[in-house]
Short mmCIF file of C-alpha atoms in Angstrom, two decimals:
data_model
loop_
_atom_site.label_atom_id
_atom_site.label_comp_id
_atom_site.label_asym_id
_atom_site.label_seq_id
_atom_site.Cartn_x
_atom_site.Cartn_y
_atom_site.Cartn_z
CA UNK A 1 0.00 0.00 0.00
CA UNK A 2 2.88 2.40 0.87
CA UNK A 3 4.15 1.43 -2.71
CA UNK A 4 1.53 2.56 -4.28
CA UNK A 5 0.89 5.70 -2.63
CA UNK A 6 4.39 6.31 -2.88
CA UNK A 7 4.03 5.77 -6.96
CA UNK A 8 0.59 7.74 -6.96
CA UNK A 9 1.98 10.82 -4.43
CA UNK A 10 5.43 11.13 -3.78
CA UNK A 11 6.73 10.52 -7.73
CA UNK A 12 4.05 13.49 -8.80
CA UNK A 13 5.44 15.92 -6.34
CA UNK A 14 8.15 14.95 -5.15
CA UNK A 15 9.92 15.57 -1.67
CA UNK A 16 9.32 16.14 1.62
CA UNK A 17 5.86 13.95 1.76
CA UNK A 18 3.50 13.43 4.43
CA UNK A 19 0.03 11.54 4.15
CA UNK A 20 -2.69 10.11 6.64
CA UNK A 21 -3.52 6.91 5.29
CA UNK A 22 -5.40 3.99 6.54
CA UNK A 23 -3.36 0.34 7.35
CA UNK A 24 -4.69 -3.09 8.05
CA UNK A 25 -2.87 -4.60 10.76
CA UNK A 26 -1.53 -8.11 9.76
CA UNK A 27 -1.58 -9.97 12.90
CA UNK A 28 -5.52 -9.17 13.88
CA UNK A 29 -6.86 -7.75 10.80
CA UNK A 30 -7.74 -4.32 12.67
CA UNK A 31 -7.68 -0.78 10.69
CA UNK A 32 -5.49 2.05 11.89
CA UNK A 33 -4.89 5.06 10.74
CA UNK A 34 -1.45 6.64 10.32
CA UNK A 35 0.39 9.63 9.85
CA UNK A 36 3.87 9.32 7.98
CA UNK A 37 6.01 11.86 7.35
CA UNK A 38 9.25 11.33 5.52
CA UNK A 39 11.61 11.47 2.28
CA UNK A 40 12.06 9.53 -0.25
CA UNK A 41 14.88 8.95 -3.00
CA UNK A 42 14.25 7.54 -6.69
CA UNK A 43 17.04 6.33 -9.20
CA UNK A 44 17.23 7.82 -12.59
CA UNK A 45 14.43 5.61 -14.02
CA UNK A 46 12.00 6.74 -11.09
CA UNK A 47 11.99 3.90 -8.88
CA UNK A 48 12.40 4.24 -4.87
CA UNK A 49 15.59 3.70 -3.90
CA UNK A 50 15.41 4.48 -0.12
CA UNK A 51 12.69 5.62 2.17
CA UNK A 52 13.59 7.37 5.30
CA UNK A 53 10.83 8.72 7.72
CA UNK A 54 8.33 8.20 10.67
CA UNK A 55 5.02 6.91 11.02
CA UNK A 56 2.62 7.97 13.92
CA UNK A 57 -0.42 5.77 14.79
CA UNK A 58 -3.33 8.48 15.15
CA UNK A 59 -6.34 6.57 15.57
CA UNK A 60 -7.59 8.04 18.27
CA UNK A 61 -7.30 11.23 17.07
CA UNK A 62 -9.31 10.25 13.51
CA UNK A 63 -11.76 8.84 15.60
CA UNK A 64 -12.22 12.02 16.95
CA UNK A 65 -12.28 13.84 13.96
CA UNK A 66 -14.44 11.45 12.17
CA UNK A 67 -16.94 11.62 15.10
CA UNK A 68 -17.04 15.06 14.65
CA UNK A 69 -17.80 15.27 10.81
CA UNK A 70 -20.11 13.02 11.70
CA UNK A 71 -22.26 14.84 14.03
CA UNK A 72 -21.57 18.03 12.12
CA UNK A 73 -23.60 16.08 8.62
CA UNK A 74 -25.75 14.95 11.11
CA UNK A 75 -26.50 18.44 12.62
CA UNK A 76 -27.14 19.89 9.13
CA UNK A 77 -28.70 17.10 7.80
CA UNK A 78 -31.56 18.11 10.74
CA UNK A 79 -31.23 21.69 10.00
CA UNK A 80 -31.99 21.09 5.72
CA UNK A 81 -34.59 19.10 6.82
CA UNK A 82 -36.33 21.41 8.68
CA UNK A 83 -39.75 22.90 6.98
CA UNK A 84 -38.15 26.36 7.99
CA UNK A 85 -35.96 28.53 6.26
CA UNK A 86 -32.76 29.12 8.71
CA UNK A 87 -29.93 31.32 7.93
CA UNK A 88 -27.39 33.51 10.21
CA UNK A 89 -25.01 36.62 9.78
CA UNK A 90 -21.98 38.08 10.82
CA UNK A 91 -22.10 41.70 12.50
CA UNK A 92 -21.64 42.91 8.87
CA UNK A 93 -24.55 41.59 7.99
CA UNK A 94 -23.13 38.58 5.89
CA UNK A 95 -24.25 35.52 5.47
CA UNK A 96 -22.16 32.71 7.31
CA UNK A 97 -24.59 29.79 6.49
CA UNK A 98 -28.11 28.89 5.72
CA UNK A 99 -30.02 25.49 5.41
CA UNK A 100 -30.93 24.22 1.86
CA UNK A 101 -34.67 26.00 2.11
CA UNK A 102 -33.35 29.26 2.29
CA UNK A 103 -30.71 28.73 -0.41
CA UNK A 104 -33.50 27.59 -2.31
CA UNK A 105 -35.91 30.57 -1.90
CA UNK A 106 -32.68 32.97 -2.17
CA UNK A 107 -32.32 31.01 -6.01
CA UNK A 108 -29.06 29.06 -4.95
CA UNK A 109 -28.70 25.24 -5.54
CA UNK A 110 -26.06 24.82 -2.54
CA UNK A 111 -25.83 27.09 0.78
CA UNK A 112 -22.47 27.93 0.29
CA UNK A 113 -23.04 30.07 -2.65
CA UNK A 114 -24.67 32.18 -0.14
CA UNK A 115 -21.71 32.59 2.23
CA UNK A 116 -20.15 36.67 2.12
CA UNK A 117 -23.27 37.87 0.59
CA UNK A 118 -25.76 40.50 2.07
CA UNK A 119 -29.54 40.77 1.45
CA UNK A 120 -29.11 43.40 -1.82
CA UNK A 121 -26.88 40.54 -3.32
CA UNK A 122 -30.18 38.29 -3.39
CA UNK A 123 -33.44 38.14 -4.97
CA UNK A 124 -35.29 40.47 -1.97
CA UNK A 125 -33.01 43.29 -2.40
CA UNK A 126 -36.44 45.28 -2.22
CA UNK A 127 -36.69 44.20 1.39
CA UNK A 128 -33.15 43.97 2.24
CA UNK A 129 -33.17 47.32 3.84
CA UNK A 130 -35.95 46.14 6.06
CA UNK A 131 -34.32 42.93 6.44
CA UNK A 132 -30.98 44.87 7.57
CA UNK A 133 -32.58 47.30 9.92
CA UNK A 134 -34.17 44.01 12.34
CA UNK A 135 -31.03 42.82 12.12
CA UNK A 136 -29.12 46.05 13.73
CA UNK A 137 -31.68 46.57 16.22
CA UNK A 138 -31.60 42.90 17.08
CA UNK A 139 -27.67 42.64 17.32
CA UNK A 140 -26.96 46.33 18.91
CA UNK A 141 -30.43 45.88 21.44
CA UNK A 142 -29.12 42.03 22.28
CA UNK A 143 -33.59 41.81 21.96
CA UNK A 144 -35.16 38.98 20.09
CA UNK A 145 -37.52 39.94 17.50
CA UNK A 146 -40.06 37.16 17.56
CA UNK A 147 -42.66 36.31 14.72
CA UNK A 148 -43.42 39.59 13.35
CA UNK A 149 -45.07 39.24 9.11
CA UNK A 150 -42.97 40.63 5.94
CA UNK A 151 -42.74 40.61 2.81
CA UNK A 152 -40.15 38.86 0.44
CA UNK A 153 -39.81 39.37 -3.17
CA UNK A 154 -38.74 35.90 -5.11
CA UNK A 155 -36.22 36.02 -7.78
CA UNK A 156 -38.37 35.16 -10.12
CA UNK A 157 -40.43 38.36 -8.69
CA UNK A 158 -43.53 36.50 -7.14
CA UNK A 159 -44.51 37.92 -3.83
CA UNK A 160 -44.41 36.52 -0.47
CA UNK A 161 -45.16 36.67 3.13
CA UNK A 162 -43.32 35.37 5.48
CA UNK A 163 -43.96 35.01 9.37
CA UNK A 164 -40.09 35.54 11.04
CA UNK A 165 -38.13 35.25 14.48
CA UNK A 166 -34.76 36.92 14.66
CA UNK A 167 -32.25 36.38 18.00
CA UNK A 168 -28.69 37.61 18.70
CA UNK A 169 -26.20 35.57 17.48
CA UNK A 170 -23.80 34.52 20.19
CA UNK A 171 -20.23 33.37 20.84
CA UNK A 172 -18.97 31.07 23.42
CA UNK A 173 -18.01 33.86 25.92
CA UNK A 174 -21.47 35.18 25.21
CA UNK A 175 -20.42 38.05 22.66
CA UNK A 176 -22.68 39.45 20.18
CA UNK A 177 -21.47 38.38 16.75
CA UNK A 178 -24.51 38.52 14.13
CA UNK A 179 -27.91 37.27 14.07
CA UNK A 180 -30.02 34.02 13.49
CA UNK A 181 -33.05 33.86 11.87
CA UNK A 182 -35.69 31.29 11.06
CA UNK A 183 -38.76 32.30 9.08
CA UNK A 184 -41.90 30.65 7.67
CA UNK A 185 -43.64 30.63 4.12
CA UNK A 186 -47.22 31.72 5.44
CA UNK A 187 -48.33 33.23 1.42
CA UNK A 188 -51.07 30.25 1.39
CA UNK A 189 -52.74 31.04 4.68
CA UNK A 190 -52.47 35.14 4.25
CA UNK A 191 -54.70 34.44 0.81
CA UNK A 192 -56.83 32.47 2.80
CA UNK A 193 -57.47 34.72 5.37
CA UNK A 194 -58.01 37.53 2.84
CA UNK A 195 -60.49 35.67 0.60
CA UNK A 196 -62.21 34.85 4.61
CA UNK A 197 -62.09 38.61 4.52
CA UNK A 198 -63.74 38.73 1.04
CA UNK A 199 -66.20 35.99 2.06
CA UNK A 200 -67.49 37.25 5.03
CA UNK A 201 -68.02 40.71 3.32
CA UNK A 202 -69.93 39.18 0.83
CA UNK A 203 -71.73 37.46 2.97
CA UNK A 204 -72.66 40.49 5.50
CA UNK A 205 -73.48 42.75 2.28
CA UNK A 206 -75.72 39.68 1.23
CA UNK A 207 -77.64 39.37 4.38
CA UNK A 208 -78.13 43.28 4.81
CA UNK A 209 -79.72 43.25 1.37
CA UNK A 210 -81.85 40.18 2.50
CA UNK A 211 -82.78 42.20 5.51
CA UNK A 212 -83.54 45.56 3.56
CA UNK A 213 -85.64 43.28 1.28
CA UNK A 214 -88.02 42.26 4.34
CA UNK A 215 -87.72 45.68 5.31
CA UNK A 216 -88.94 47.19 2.04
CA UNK A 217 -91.68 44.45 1.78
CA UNK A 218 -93.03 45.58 5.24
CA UNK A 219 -92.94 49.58 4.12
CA UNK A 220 -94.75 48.93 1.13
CA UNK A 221 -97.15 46.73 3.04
CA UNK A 222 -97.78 49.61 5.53
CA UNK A 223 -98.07 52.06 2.57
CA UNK A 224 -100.73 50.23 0.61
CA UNK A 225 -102.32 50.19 3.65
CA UNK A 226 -102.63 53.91 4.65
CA UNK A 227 -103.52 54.43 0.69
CA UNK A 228 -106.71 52.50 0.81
CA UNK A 229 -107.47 54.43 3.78
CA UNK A 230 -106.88 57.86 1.81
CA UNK A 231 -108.19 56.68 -1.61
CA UNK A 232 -111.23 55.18 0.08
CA UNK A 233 -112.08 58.48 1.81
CA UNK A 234 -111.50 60.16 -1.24
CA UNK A 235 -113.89 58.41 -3.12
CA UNK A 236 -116.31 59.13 -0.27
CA UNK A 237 -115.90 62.28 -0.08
CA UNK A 238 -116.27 62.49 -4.27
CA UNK A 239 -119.12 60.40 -3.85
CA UNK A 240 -120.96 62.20 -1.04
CA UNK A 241 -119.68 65.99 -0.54
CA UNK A 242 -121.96 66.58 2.70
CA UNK A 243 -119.43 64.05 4.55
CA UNK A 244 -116.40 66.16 3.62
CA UNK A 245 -116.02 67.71 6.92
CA UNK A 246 -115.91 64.08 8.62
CA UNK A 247 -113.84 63.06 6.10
CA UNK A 248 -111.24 65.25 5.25
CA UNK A 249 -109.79 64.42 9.52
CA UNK A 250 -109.24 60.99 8.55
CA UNK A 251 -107.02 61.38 5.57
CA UNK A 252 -105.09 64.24 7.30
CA UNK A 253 -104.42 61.21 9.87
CA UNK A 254 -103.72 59.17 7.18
CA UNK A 255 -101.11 61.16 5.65
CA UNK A 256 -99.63 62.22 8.77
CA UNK A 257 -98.91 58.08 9.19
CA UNK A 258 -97.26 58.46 5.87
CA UNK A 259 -95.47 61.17 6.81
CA UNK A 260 -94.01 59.33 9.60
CA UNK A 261 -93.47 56.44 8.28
CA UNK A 262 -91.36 57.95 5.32
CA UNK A 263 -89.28 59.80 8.54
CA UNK A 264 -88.87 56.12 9.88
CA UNK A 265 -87.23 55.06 7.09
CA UNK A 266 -84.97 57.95 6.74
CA UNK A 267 -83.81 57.26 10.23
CA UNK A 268 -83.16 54.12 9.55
CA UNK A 269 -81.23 54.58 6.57
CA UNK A 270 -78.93 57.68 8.61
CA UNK A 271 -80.69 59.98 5.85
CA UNK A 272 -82.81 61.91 8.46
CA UNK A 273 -81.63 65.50 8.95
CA UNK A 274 -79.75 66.43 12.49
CA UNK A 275 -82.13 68.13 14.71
CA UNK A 276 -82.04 68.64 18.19
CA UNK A 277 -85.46 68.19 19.77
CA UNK A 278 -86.74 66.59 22.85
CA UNK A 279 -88.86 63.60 22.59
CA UNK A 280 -90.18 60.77 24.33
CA UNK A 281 -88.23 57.60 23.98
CA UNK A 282 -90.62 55.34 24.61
CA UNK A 283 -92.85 56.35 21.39
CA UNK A 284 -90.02 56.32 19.47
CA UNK A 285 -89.27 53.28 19.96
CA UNK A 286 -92.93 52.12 20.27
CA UNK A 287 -93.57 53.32 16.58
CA UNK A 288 -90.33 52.37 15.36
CA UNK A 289 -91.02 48.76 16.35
CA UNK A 290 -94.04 48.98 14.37
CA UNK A 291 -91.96 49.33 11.17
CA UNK A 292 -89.58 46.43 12.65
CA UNK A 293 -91.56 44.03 13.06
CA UNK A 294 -92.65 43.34 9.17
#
């Protein structure tokens, strides 16, 4: 194995070499890994003449390491698959990383094309100054801004809205050093609320036209009413002048109920002129509840 690493490395570049390189142990079939360090010298046809150098069993220390990019995939293996969109920033404002979501929505195929870029780099540069001043006032006020709605602009230009928590960014000695974020895609349910909205408009204008309708059908019920009284004391009266005088009191009456019924309705309808008067309540109501109640 040396041989061949020593064929494949050392002969392309030559000396001082040093590798970490993984060797199966002959007596118990267990893998180590190594760290050799060394030089080598080659006759004039290339071949290895002499090897001189150490080798330093580091096993341990791999282990570690390998634990460690292990847990690290692991960690942002969770973080990609979060539904959320998760990204942090440097005190500058730049972005140190992102999961895949928010690459995605910023246009990116991989996160790290995001890395050293600020929000007028990206697709919402229409929002990035509104982006930008959350994030000062988060990272100079050390206060979490926590799910607050804004907009974001797509870069293919479609318009979103997006619900959003934003904390301080901390070191390990506690030190303010950027921002974090994590925001939601909540465009579907801020339609739906507005076409409630819409709906329950509709509906409200619908049932006050249904109401007016009942209303109306009542008035004219309690007009053709006091008209037969007036056109039947007409015709009395045309028919038999001598009853005039007994007459003429009743359609007075009559239109005087027209009268305020026509007043009524004007009320109703916040048509009636403003006039301060003094009146009893109690009639009001009393004749008002006349016109209600068709």
């Amino acid at each position: 194995m040396m041989d061949q690493y020593l064929r494949e490395e050392v002969l392309s570049k030559r000396n001082p070499f040093s590798k970490e390189y993984r060797v199966v142990r002959k007596n118990d079939g267990e893998t180590s890994w190594v760290y050799g360090l060394g030089k080598v010298t080659f006759d004039d046809k290339n071949n290895v003449m002499t090897l001189i150098g150490t080798i330093q069993d580091v096993s341990e220390r791999k282990k570690d390491e390998l634990a460690l990019i292990a847990a690290n995939q692991l960690l942002q293996t969770i973080i990609d698959t979060v539904p959320l969109r998760i990204f942090w920033k440097d005190a500058e404002l730049h972005y140190l990383g992102c999961n895949r979501n928010f690459a995605n929505d910023a246009g990116e195929l991989h996160q790290s094309n995001l890395i050293g870029k600020d929000d007028f780099q990206l697709g919402w540069k229409e929002q990035a100054e509104l982006y930008q001043e959350d994030d000062r006032h988060v990272i100079k006020s050390g206060v979490s801004k926590i799910s607050f709605e804004e907009p974001q602009t797509t870069p293919d230009g479609n318009q979103l809205w997006l619900r959003t928590s934003k904390v301080p960014l901390r070191n390990e000695n506690d030190e303010i050093i950027g921002v974090l974020g994590v925001y939601d895609d909540i465009t579907q349910w801020k339609r739906a609320e507005e076409e409630k909205q819409v709906f329950e408009q509709h509906l409200q204008h619908t049932q006050k036209l249904e109401s007016l309708g009942v209303l109306a059908g009542g008035i004219a019920h309690d007009f053709n009413n006091i008209l037969a009284i007036i056109i039947g004391y007409c015709s009395l009266t045309k028919m038999d002048y001598e009853t005039a005088e007994n007459n003429i009191p009743k359609i007075e009456k009559a239109v005087e109920r027209a009268a305020a019924l026509c007043r009524q309705m004007l009320a109703y309808a916040g048509k009636a002129p403003f006039e301060k008067t003094q009146f009893d309540m109690h009639m009001v109501v009393t004749e008002m509840t006349k016109m209600l109640q068709s």
